[in-house]
Coordinates of C-alpha atoms in Angstrom, one line a residue:
Chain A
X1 CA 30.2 23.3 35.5
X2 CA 33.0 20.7 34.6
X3 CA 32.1 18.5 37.2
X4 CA 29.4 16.2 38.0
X5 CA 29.8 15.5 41.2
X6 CA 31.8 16.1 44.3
X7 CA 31.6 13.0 47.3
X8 CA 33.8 11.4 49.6
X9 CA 35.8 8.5 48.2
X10 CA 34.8 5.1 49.4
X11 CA 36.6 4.8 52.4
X12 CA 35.5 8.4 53.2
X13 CA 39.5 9.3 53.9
X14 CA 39.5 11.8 50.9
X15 CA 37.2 13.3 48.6
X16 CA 36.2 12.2 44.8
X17 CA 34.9 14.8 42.1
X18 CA 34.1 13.6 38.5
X19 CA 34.0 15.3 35.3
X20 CA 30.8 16.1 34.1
X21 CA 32.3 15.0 30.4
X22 CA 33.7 12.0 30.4
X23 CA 37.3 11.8 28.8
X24 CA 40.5 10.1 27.6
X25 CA 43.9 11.3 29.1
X26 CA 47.3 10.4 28.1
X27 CA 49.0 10.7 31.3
X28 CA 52.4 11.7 30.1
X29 CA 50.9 14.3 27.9
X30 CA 49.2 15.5 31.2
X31 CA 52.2 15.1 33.1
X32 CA 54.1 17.4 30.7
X33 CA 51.4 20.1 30.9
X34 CA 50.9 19.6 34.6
X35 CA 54.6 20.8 35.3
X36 CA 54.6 23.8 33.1
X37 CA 51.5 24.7 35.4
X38 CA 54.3 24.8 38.0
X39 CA 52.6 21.6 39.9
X40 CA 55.1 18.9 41.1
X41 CA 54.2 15.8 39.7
X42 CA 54.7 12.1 39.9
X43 CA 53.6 9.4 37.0
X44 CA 52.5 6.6 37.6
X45 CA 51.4 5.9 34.1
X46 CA 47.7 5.1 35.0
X47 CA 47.5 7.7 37.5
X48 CA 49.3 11.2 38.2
X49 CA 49.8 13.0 41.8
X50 CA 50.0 16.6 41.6
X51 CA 50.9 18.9 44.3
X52 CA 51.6 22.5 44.7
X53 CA 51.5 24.9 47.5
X54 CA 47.8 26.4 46.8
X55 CA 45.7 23.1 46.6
X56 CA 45.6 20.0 48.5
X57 CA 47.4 17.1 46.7
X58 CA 45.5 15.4 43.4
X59 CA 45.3 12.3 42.1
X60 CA 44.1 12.3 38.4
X61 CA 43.3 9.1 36.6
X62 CA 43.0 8.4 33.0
X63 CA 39.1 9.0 33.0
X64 CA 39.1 12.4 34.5
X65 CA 38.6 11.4 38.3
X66 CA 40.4 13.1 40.6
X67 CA 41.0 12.4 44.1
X68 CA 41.7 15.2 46.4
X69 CA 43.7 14.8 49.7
X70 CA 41.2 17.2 52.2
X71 CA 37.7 16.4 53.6
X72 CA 36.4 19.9 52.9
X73 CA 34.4 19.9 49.5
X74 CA 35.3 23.7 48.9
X75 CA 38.8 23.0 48.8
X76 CA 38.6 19.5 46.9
X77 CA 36.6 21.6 44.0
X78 CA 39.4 24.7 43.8
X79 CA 42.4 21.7 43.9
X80 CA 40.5 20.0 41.0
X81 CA 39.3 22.7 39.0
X82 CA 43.7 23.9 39.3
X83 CA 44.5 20.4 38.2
X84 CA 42.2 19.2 35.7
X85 CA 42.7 22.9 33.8
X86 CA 46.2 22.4 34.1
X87 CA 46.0 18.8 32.5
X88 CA 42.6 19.2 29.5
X89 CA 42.9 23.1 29.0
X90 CA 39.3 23.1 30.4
X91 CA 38.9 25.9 32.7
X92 CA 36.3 25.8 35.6
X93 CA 34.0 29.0 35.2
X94 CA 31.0 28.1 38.0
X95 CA 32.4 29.0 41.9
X96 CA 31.8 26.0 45.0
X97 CA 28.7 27.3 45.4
X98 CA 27.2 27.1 42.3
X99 CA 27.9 23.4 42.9
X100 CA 26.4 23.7 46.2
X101 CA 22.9 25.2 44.5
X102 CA 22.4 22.6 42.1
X103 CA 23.2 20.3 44.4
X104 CA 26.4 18.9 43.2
X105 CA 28.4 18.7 46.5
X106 CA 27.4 15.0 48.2
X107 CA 29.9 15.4 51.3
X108 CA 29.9 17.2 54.6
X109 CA 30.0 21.3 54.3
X110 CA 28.0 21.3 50.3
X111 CA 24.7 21.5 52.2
X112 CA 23.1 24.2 50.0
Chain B
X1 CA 65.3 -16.3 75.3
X2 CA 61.9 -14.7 73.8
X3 CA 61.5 -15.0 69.8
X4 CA 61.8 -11.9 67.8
X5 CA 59.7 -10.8 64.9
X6 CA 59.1 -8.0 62.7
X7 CA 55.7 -6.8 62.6
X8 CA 54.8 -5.1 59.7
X9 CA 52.3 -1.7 61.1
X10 CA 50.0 -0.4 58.1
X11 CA 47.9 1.7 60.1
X12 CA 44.7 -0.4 59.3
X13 CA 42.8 -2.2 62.1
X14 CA 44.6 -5.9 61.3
X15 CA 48.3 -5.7 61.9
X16 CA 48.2 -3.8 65.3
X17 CA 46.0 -6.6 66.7
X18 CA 48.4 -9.2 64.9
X19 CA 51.1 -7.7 67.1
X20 CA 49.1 -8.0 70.2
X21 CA 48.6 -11.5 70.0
X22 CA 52.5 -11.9 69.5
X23 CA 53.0 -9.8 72.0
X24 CA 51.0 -11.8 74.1
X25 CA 52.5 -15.1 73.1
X26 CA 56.0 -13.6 74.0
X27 CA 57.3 -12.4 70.8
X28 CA 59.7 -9.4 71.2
X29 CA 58.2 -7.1 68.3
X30 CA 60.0 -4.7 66.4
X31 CA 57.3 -2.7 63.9
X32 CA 58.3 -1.9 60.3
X33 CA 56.1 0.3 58.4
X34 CA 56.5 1.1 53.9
X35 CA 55.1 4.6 53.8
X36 CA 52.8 4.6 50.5
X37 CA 52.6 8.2 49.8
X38 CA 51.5 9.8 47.4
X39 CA 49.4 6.9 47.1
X40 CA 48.1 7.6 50.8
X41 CA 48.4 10.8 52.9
X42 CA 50.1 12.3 55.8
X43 CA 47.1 11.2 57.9
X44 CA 47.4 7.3 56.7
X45 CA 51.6 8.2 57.6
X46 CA 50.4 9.2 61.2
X47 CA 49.0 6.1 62.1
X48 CA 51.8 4.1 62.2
X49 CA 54.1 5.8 65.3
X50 CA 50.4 6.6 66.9
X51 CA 49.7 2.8 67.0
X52 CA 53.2 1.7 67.7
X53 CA 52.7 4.0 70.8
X54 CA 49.2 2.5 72.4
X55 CA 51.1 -1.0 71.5
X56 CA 53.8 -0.1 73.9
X57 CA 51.4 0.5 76.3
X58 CA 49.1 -2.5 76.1
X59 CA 51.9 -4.9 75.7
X60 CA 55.0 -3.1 77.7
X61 CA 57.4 -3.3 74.8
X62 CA 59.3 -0.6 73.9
X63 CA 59.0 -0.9 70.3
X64 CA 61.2 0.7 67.6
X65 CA 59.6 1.9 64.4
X66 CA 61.1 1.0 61.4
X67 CA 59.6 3.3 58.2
X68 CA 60.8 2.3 54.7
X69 CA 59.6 4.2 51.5
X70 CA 57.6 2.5 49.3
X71 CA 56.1 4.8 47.1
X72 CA 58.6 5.2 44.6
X73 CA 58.5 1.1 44.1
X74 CA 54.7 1.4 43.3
X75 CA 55.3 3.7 40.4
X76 CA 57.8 1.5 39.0
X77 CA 55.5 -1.2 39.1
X78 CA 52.5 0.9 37.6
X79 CA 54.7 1.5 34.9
X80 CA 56.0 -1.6 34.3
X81 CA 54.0 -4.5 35.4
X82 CA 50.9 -5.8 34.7
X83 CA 48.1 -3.3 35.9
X84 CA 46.2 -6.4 37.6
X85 CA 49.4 -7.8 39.7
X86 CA 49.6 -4.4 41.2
X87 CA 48.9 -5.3 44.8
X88 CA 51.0 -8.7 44.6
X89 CA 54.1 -7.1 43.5
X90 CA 53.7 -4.4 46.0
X91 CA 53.0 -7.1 48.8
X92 CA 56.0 -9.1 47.7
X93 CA 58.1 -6.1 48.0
X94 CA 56.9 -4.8 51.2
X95 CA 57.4 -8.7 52.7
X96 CA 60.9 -8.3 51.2
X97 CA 62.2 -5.2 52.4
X98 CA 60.9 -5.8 55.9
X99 CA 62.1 -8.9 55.7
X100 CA 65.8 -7.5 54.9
X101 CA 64.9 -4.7 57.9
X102 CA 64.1 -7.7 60.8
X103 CA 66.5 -9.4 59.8
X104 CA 69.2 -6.8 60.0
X105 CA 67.4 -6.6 63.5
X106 CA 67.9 -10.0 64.1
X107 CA 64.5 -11.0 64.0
X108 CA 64.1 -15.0 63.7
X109 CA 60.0 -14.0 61.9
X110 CA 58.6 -11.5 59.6
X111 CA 54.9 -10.8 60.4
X112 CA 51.7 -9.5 59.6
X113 CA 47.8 -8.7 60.0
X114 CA 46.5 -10.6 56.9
X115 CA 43.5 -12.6 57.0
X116 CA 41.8 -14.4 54.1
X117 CA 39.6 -13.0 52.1
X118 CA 39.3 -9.5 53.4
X119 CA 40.2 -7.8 50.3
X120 CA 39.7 -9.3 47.2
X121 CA 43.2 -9.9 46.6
X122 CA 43.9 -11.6 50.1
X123 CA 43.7 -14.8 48.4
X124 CA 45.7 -18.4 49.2
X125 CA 47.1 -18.0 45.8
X126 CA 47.9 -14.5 45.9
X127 CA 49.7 -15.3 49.3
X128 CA 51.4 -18.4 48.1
X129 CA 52.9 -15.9 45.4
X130 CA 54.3 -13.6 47.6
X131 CA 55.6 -15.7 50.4
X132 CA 58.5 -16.7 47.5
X133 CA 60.1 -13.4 47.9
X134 CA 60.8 -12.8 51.7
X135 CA 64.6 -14.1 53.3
X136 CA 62.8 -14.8 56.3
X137 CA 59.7 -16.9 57.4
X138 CA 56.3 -15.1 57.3
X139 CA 53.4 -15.7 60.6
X140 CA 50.2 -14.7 60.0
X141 CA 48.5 -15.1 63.5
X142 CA 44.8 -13.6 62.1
X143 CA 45.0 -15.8 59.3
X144 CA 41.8 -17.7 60.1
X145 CA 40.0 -14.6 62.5
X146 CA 37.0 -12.7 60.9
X147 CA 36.5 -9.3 60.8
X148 CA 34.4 -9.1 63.7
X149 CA 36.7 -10.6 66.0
X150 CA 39.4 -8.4 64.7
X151 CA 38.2 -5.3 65.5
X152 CA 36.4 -6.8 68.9
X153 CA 40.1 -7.6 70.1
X154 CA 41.6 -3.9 68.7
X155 CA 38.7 -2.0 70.5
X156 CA 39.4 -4.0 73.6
X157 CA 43.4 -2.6 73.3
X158 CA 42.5 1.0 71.9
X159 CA 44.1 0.2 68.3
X160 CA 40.6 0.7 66.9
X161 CA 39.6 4.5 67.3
X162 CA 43.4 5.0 66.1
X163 CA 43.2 2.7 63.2
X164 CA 39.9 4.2 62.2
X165 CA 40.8 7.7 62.3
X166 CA 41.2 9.9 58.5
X167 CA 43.6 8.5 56.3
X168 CA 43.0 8.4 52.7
X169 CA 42.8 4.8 51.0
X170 CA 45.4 3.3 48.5
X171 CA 44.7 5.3 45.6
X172 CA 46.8 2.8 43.1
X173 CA 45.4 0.1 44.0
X174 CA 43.7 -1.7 40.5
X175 CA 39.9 -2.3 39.2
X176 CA 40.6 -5.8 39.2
X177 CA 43.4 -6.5 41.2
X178 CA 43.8 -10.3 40.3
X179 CA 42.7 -12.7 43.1
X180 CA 44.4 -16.4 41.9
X181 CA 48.4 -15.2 41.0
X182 CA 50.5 -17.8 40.3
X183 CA 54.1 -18.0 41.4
X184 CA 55.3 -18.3 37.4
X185 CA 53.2 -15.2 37.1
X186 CA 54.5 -12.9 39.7
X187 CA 58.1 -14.0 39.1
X188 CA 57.6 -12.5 35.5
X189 CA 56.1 -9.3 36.2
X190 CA 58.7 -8.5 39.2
X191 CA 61.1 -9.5 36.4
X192 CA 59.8 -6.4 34.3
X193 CA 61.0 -4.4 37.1
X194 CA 64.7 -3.8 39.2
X195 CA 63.1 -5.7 42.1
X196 CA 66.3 -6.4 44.2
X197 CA 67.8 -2.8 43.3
X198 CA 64.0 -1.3 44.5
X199 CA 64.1 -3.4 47.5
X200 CA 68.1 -2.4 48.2
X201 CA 67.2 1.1 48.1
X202 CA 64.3 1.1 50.2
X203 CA 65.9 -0.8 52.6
X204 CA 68.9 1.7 52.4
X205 CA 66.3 4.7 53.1
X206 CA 64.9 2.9 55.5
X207 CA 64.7 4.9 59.1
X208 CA 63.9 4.1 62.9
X209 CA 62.0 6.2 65.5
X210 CA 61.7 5.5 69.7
X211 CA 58.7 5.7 71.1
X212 CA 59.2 9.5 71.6
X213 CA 59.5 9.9 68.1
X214 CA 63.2 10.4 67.8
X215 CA 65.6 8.8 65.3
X216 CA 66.7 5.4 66.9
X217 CA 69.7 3.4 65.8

């Protein structure tokens, strides 16, 4: 599992998931990687947005966090697991509910 | 002849409830709205028209939406600027460009929902900093009102349920977005940036909706 956690940001508008490793990313390395994944992506130098038609839009930050644009924790863990393998090389091999059983998934609809 | 003032609409609880009291005082409001995404989402987007419609009922205005972009500014000055001034630059330019809007509307005001200290960069210095920017003269009628009293008054109108409906947060917004900015300060860091061609384009892109939600000239 390459996340540690899945929850709703703090205004509970969106929905957080951390990596369970923390890490270092250069964003416009990311950036570069993030577009040959066929995501469209803006830079913001300490943050990117990525978006493409099969996930809800991303925010990934320097440390790994990403911020995913939909309430529902299934989705937010497919978007992030797209993005974050798109941007480390790191690929996601545990399904949602894997992350449901070890109680991973702190928002509404990870209830194991 | 009533005053006229541009009411900037974020789709928090604040600046509807600023708009009600100048409303109520006899301001003739015209509502102006920088759309952050991607830094927010299409729900955050939503609540600007929404709002702008219950304020049409409450006060009996019809009031024209203005909606300028603004995310494209907050990646310059990510990029540019000092990490910590984040949310004074992009105050300064939102103040700005609406300004640029109500004027071009012929609003005598610019206006919005701050109060002090309800974020951590809502701060007299932080303010001070960004009033330098803005052609016209800023009123901040919640400027002393506390939270509860805020959204006492936006429940009362039926701003509240709207206000507080999903809409992701400001994802750009800093760690440490710095609370005591000095006007020497911000000048420099807008400096690092094309601040008047940023603020010419959004105000370029800049479009109006009725009530109905239809392009309005």
């Amino acid at each position: 599992m390459i996340f540690r956690e899945i929850r709703p940001c703090r205004t509970k508008g969106a929905l957080e998931v951390l990596p369970t490793e923390p890490v270092d990313l250069q964003l416009d390395t990311v950036e570069g990687a993030l577009r040959s994944a066929k995501f469209e992506v803006v830079n913001a130098s300490i943050l990117v947005v990525a978006s493409r038609g099969d996930i809800a839009e991303t925010t990934l930050y320097e440390d790994g966090r990403l911020l995913v644009k939909s309430l529902d924790p299934r989705t937010a863990h497919k978007s992030a697991a797209r993005v974050f393998e798109a941007a480390t090389g790191t690929p996601e091999t545990s399904g949602f509910e894997e992350y449901v059983a070890a109680g991973r998934v702190k928002a509404k609809g990870g209830a194991p | 002849m009533p005053h006229k003032v541009g009411m900037l609409i974020s789709g928090g609880i604040d600046s509807p409830v600023a708009a009600y009291m100048l409303a109520r005082q006899g301001f003739d409001l015209v509502a102006i709205n920088l759309d952050n995404r991607p830094f927010t989402d299409d729900n955050q987007f939503e609540k600007a028209p929404a709002l702008i419609r219950k304020l049409s009922e409450v006060t009996g205005q019809d009031i024209k939406l203005w909606v300028a972009p603004h995310g494209a500014n907050q990646v310059q000055f990510a990029r540019k600027a000092d990490r910590h001034m984040q949310c004074v630059l992009c105050r300064r330019m939102m103040w700005s460009v609406a300004a640029e809007i109500a004027r071009a509307e012929g609003c005598e005001f610019i206006a919005t929902g701050e109060s002090l200290g309800q974020v951590a960069s809502q701060t007299l210095p932080n303010i001070e900093s960004e009033n330098a920017a803005p052609s016209l003269p800023m009123l901040r009628p919640l400027i002393g009102f506390d939270k509860m009293d805020i959204e006492a008054i936006a429940k009362r109108i039926g701003t509240y349920s709207i206000s507080t409906g999903p809409g992701a947060c400001c994802t750009i917004v800093p760690d440490k977005p710095v609370t005591n900015a000095t006007l020497l300060r911000t000048d420099a860091e807008a400096a690092k940036v094309d601040f008047e061609g940023m603020k010419k384009r959004a105000v370029q892109e800049a479009f109006a909706y009725d009530l109905q939600g239809n392009p309005a000239v």
